[in-house]
């Protein structure tokens, strides 16, 4: 099983070294679908006009947030337990690829490149670090939601499924980051004056929401390619080599 020496480890999922163990686990038809759909996003990145090009647009958003606005971190927040390992995977792909202090010619960069990536799935993150994202220092947040659950659970006496409840959180978090909550609103809710400074949050904080129709080999292939190509697009603009691995 050939493995080209120019494929960096963090880009190797679609090569023999990555697909072989996946095929042994899930069967090659699933892996072939995964590869086809990753390829479809690669082709979109290669051919779509910039204003319609998802990896390019996502890369420019991140570039604006990190290099121009000075937000050094980025949170990847999948509202799906099956994507729990996506944030650490993208952490490695992004930080090892774009964690550079010199350009492609070895000259020191006159600006900051790369971001600190972290994340957790769904409500794990809400009860961990969302306090900082809403009220502490701004952290651009990327929410990833799934329309149809792999396995919805309906509990007796509950009107909605656990997945519907999870997705309510998905939409509410992005709204709260955008809109915030003012002292005037809190007073209208009869919040005591002593608590108003603690419950106020400013809003106008950057976030992005990605919706997948469902989670399967098709959409996972597209999602992985989307993030890989976004990282490459950032590297092209920063004039760094995202593909070396010293």
Short mmCIF file of N, CA and C in Angstrom, two decimals, residues 28-121:
data_model
loop_
_atom_site.label_atom_id
_atom_site.label_comp_id
_atom_site.label_asym_id
_atom_site.label_seq_id
_atom_site.Cartn_x
_atom_site.Cartn_y
_atom_site.Cartn_z
N UNK A 28 -15.06 -1.32 2.47
CA UNK A 28 -14.59 -0.37 1.46
C UNK A 28 -15.70 0.46 0.82
N UNK A 29 -16.95 -0.07 0.62
CA UNK A 29 -17.99 0.78 0.04
C UNK A 29 -18.21 2.08 0.82
N UNK A 30 -18.20 2.01 2.15
CA UNK A 30 -18.34 3.23 2.95
C UNK A 30 -17.15 4.16 2.75
N UNK A 31 -15.95 3.57 2.72
CA UNK A 31 -14.74 4.39 2.56
C UNK A 31 -14.68 4.99 1.17
N UNK A 32 -15.18 4.25 0.17
CA UNK A 32 -15.20 4.79 -1.19
C UNK A 32 -16.14 5.99 -1.27
N UNK A 33 -17.27 5.90 -0.58
CA UNK A 33 -18.21 7.03 -0.52
C UNK A 33 -17.55 8.22 0.17
N UNK A 34 -16.86 7.94 1.26
CA UNK A 34 -16.13 8.99 1.98
C UNK A 34 -15.14 9.69 1.06
N UNK A 35 -14.37 8.91 0.29
CA UNK A 35 -13.36 9.47 -0.62
C UNK A 35 -14.02 10.28 -1.74
N UNK A 36 -15.13 9.75 -2.29
CA UNK A 36 -15.82 10.46 -3.36
C UNK A 36 -16.31 11.83 -2.90
N UNK A 37 -16.80 11.87 -1.68
CA UNK A 37 -17.38 13.11 -1.19
C UNK A 37 -16.29 14.10 -0.74
N UNK A 38 -15.20 13.60 -0.22
CA UNK A 38 -14.06 14.47 0.05
C UNK A 38 -13.56 15.06 -1.27
N UNK A 39 -13.53 14.23 -2.31
CA UNK A 39 -13.09 14.70 -3.63
C UNK A 39 -14.04 15.77 -4.17
N UNK A 40 -15.34 15.61 -3.93
CA UNK A 40 -16.30 16.60 -4.43
C UNK A 40 -16.03 17.97 -3.80
N UNK A 41 -15.67 17.99 -2.52
CA UNK A 41 -15.35 19.26 -1.88
C UNK A 41 -14.00 19.79 -2.38
N UNK A 42 -13.05 18.89 -2.63
CA UNK A 42 -11.78 19.32 -3.23
C UNK A 42 -12.04 20.02 -4.57
N UNK A 43 -12.92 19.43 -5.40
CA UNK A 43 -13.23 20.01 -6.70
C UNK A 43 -13.94 21.35 -6.54
N UNK A 44 -14.82 21.45 -5.56
CA UNK A 44 -15.49 22.72 -5.28
C UNK A 44 -14.45 23.78 -4.93
N UNK A 45 -13.49 23.44 -4.08
CA UNK A 45 -12.43 24.37 -3.71
C UNK A 45 -11.61 24.78 -4.93
N UNK A 46 -11.37 23.84 -5.82
CA UNK A 46 -10.52 24.09 -6.99
C UNK A 46 -11.22 24.94 -8.04
N UNK A 47 -12.54 24.83 -8.18
CA UNK A 47 -13.23 25.41 -9.33
C UNK A 47 -14.23 26.51 -9.00
N UNK A 48 -14.78 26.55 -7.80
CA UNK A 48 -15.85 27.51 -7.50
C UNK A 48 -15.30 28.94 -7.43
N UNK A 49 -16.07 29.93 -7.91
CA UNK A 49 -15.65 31.33 -7.75
C UNK A 49 -15.46 31.65 -6.27
N UNK A 50 -14.54 32.57 -5.98
CA UNK A 50 -14.18 32.84 -4.59
C UNK A 50 -15.40 33.21 -3.74
N UNK A 51 -16.33 33.98 -4.29
CA UNK A 51 -17.46 34.44 -3.48
C UNK A 51 -18.46 33.33 -3.20
N UNK A 52 -18.32 32.16 -3.88
CA UNK A 52 -19.17 31.00 -3.62
C UNK A 52 -18.38 29.82 -3.07
N UNK A 53 -17.11 30.03 -2.78
CA UNK A 53 -16.19 28.95 -2.44
C UNK A 53 -16.12 28.80 -0.92
N UNK A 54 -16.69 27.70 -0.40
CA UNK A 54 -16.81 27.55 1.05
C UNK A 54 -15.46 27.55 1.77
N UNK A 55 -14.46 26.75 1.34
CA UNK A 55 -13.17 26.79 2.04
C UNK A 55 -12.52 28.16 1.98
N UNK A 56 -12.63 28.85 0.83
CA UNK A 56 -12.04 30.18 0.71
C UNK A 56 -12.73 31.16 1.65
N UNK A 57 -14.07 31.15 1.66
CA UNK A 57 -14.80 32.08 2.53
C UNK A 57 -14.49 31.81 4.00
N UNK A 58 -14.49 30.51 4.40
CA UNK A 58 -14.16 30.19 5.79
C UNK A 58 -12.74 30.59 6.13
N UNK A 59 -11.81 30.39 5.18
CA UNK A 59 -10.44 30.80 5.42
C UNK A 59 -10.31 32.30 5.60
N UNK A 60 -11.04 33.07 4.79
CA UNK A 60 -10.98 34.53 4.90
C UNK A 60 -11.60 35.01 6.21
N UNK A 61 -12.70 34.35 6.64
CA UNK A 61 -13.28 34.70 7.94
C UNK A 61 -12.26 34.52 9.06
N UNK A 62 -11.59 33.36 9.04
CA UNK A 62 -10.60 33.08 10.07
C UNK A 62 -9.43 34.04 10.00
N UNK A 63 -9.01 34.37 8.79
CA UNK A 63 -7.91 35.31 8.61
C UNK A 63 -8.27 36.68 9.17
N UNK A 64 -9.48 37.12 8.87
CA UNK A 64 -9.95 38.41 9.37
C UNK A 64 -9.98 38.41 10.90
N UNK A 65 -10.53 37.33 11.47
CA UNK A 65 -10.64 37.26 12.93
C UNK A 65 -9.27 37.20 13.59
N UNK A 66 -8.36 36.43 13.03
CA UNK A 66 -7.08 36.19 13.71
C UNK A 66 -6.05 37.26 13.42
N UNK A 67 -5.78 37.54 12.15
CA UNK A 67 -4.70 38.46 11.79
C UNK A 67 -5.12 39.92 11.92
N UNK A 68 -6.36 40.24 11.55
CA UNK A 68 -6.78 41.63 11.56
C UNK A 68 -7.41 42.05 12.89
N UNK A 69 -8.28 41.20 13.46
CA UNK A 69 -8.94 41.55 14.72
C UNK A 69 -8.15 41.07 15.93
N UNK A 70 -7.17 40.20 15.73
CA UNK A 70 -6.32 39.77 16.83
C UNK A 70 -6.90 38.69 17.72
N UNK A 71 -7.94 37.98 17.26
CA UNK A 71 -8.49 36.87 18.04
C UNK A 71 -7.62 35.64 17.79
N UNK A 72 -6.88 35.22 18.78
CA UNK A 72 -5.86 34.20 18.56
C UNK A 72 -6.40 32.77 18.67
N UNK A 73 -7.64 32.60 19.15
CA UNK A 73 -8.20 31.26 19.35
C UNK A 73 -9.40 31.05 18.44
N UNK A 74 -9.76 29.79 18.30
CA UNK A 74 -10.95 29.43 17.52
C UNK A 74 -11.55 28.18 18.14
N UNK A 75 -12.86 28.20 18.41
CA UNK A 75 -13.54 27.06 19.02
C UNK A 75 -14.33 26.31 17.96
N UNK A 76 -14.13 24.99 17.90
CA UNK A 76 -14.87 24.12 16.97
C UNK A 76 -15.84 23.30 17.81
N UNK A 77 -17.14 23.47 17.56
CA UNK A 77 -18.16 23.01 18.50
C UNK A 77 -19.22 22.16 17.79
N UNK A 78 -18.95 20.87 17.60
CA UNK A 78 -19.94 20.01 16.95
C UNK A 78 -21.05 19.60 17.91
N UNK A 79 -22.28 19.82 17.52
CA UNK A 79 -23.42 19.39 18.34
C UNK A 79 -23.83 17.99 17.90
N UNK A 80 -22.88 17.07 18.06
CA UNK A 80 -23.08 15.67 17.67
C UNK A 80 -21.97 14.87 18.33
N UNK A 81 -22.34 13.93 19.17
CA UNK A 81 -21.34 13.17 19.93
C UNK A 81 -20.42 12.37 19.01
N UNK A 82 -20.95 11.94 17.85
CA UNK A 82 -20.13 11.16 16.92
C UNK A 82 -18.98 11.98 16.34
N UNK A 83 -19.06 13.31 16.44
CA UNK A 83 -17.98 14.18 15.96
C UNK A 83 -17.10 14.66 17.11
N UNK A 84 -17.10 13.94 18.22
CA UNK A 84 -16.35 14.39 19.39
C UNK A 84 -14.85 14.49 19.14
N UNK A 85 -14.33 13.70 18.20
CA UNK A 85 -12.90 13.75 17.90
C UNK A 85 -12.57 14.72 16.75
N UNK A 86 -13.58 15.39 16.20
CA UNK A 86 -13.28 16.35 15.14
C UNK A 86 -12.44 17.53 15.63
N UNK A 87 -12.80 18.18 16.78
CA UNK A 87 -11.97 19.32 17.21
C UNK A 87 -10.50 18.97 17.41
N UNK A 88 -10.13 17.88 18.12
CA UNK A 88 -8.69 17.59 18.24
C UNK A 88 -8.05 17.23 16.91
N UNK A 89 -8.81 16.62 15.99
CA UNK A 89 -8.24 16.31 14.68
C UNK A 89 -7.92 17.61 13.93
N UNK A 90 -8.89 18.52 13.89
CA UNK A 90 -8.66 19.80 13.20
C UNK A 90 -7.60 20.61 13.93
N UNK A 91 -7.53 20.47 15.22
CA UNK A 91 -6.46 21.14 15.99
C UNK A 91 -5.10 20.75 15.43
N UNK A 92 -4.91 19.45 15.21
CA UNK A 92 -3.62 19.00 14.67
C UNK A 92 -3.44 19.46 13.23
N UNK A 93 -4.48 19.30 12.39
CA UNK A 93 -4.36 19.69 10.99
C UNK A 93 -4.02 21.18 10.87
N UNK A 94 -4.70 22.01 11.65
CA UNK A 94 -4.52 23.46 11.52
C UNK A 94 -3.25 23.95 12.19
N UNK A 95 -3.02 23.54 13.42
CA UNK A 95 -1.91 24.13 14.18
C UNK A 95 -0.56 23.61 13.72
N UNK A 96 -0.53 22.36 13.24
CA UNK A 96 0.74 21.85 12.72
C UNK A 96 0.99 22.37 11.31
N UNK A 97 -0.06 22.66 10.58
CA UNK A 97 0.10 23.14 9.20
C UNK A 97 0.40 24.64 9.15
N UNK A 98 -0.36 25.42 9.89
CA UNK A 98 -0.24 26.88 9.80
C UNK A 98 0.44 27.52 11.01
N UNK A 99 1.02 26.71 11.87
CA UNK A 99 1.73 27.25 13.02
C UNK A 99 3.13 27.68 12.64
N UNK A 100 3.23 28.74 11.84
CA UNK A 100 4.50 29.15 11.28
C UNK A 100 4.83 30.60 11.66
N UNK A 101 6.13 30.87 11.80
CA UNK A 101 6.58 32.23 12.05
C UNK A 101 7.34 32.83 10.89
N UNK A 102 7.53 32.04 9.81
CA UNK A 102 8.22 32.53 8.62
C UNK A 102 7.40 32.20 7.39
N UNK A 103 7.62 32.96 6.30
CA UNK A 103 6.88 32.70 5.07
C UNK A 103 7.53 31.55 4.30
N UNK A 104 7.02 31.29 3.11
CA UNK A 104 7.47 30.15 2.33
C UNK A 104 8.94 30.27 1.91
N UNK A 105 9.47 31.50 1.96
CA UNK A 105 10.87 31.74 1.62
C UNK A 105 11.78 31.83 2.84
N UNK A 106 11.22 31.59 4.02
CA UNK A 106 12.02 31.62 5.24
C UNK A 106 12.16 32.99 5.87
N UNK A 107 11.41 33.98 5.39
CA UNK A 107 11.46 35.34 5.95
C UNK A 107 10.45 35.47 7.09
N UNK A 108 10.84 36.18 8.16
CA UNK A 108 9.95 36.35 9.31
C UNK A 108 8.66 37.05 8.88
N UNK A 109 7.53 36.51 9.36
CA UNK A 109 6.24 37.10 9.03
C UNK A 109 6.05 38.43 9.76
N UNK A 110 5.56 39.46 9.07
CA UNK A 110 5.29 40.74 9.74
C UNK A 110 3.92 40.79 10.41
N UNK A 111 3.24 39.65 10.49
CA UNK A 111 1.90 39.56 11.10
C UNK A 111 1.77 38.19 11.75
N UNK A 112 0.73 38.04 12.55
CA UNK A 112 0.49 36.78 13.24
C UNK A 112 -0.27 35.82 12.34
N UNK A 113 0.21 34.58 12.27
CA UNK A 113 -0.47 33.54 11.49
C UNK A 113 -0.87 32.40 12.42
N UNK A 114 -1.90 31.66 12.02
CA UNK A 114 -2.34 30.51 12.81
C UNK A 114 -3.25 30.90 13.96
N UNK A 115 -3.99 29.92 14.45
CA UNK A 115 -4.85 30.12 15.61
C UNK A 115 -4.70 28.94 16.56
N UNK A 116 -5.11 29.15 17.80
CA UNK A 116 -5.17 28.07 18.79
C UNK A 116 -6.55 27.44 18.68
N UNK A 117 -6.61 26.21 18.20
CA UNK A 117 -7.89 25.52 18.03
C UNK A 117 -8.20 24.64 19.23
N UNK A 118 -9.46 24.64 19.64
CA UNK A 118 -9.90 23.74 20.69
C UNK A 118 -11.40 23.54 20.52
N UNK A 119 -11.97 22.61 21.26
CA UNK A 119 -13.41 22.42 21.16
C UNK A 119 -13.87 21.17 21.89
N UNK A 120 -15.17 21.08 22.04
CA UNK A 120 -15.85 19.96 22.67
C UNK A 120 -17.21 19.81 22.01
N UNK A 121 -17.78 18.63 22.04
CA UNK A 121 -19.11 18.48 21.45
C UNK A 121 -20.20 19.06 22.35
#
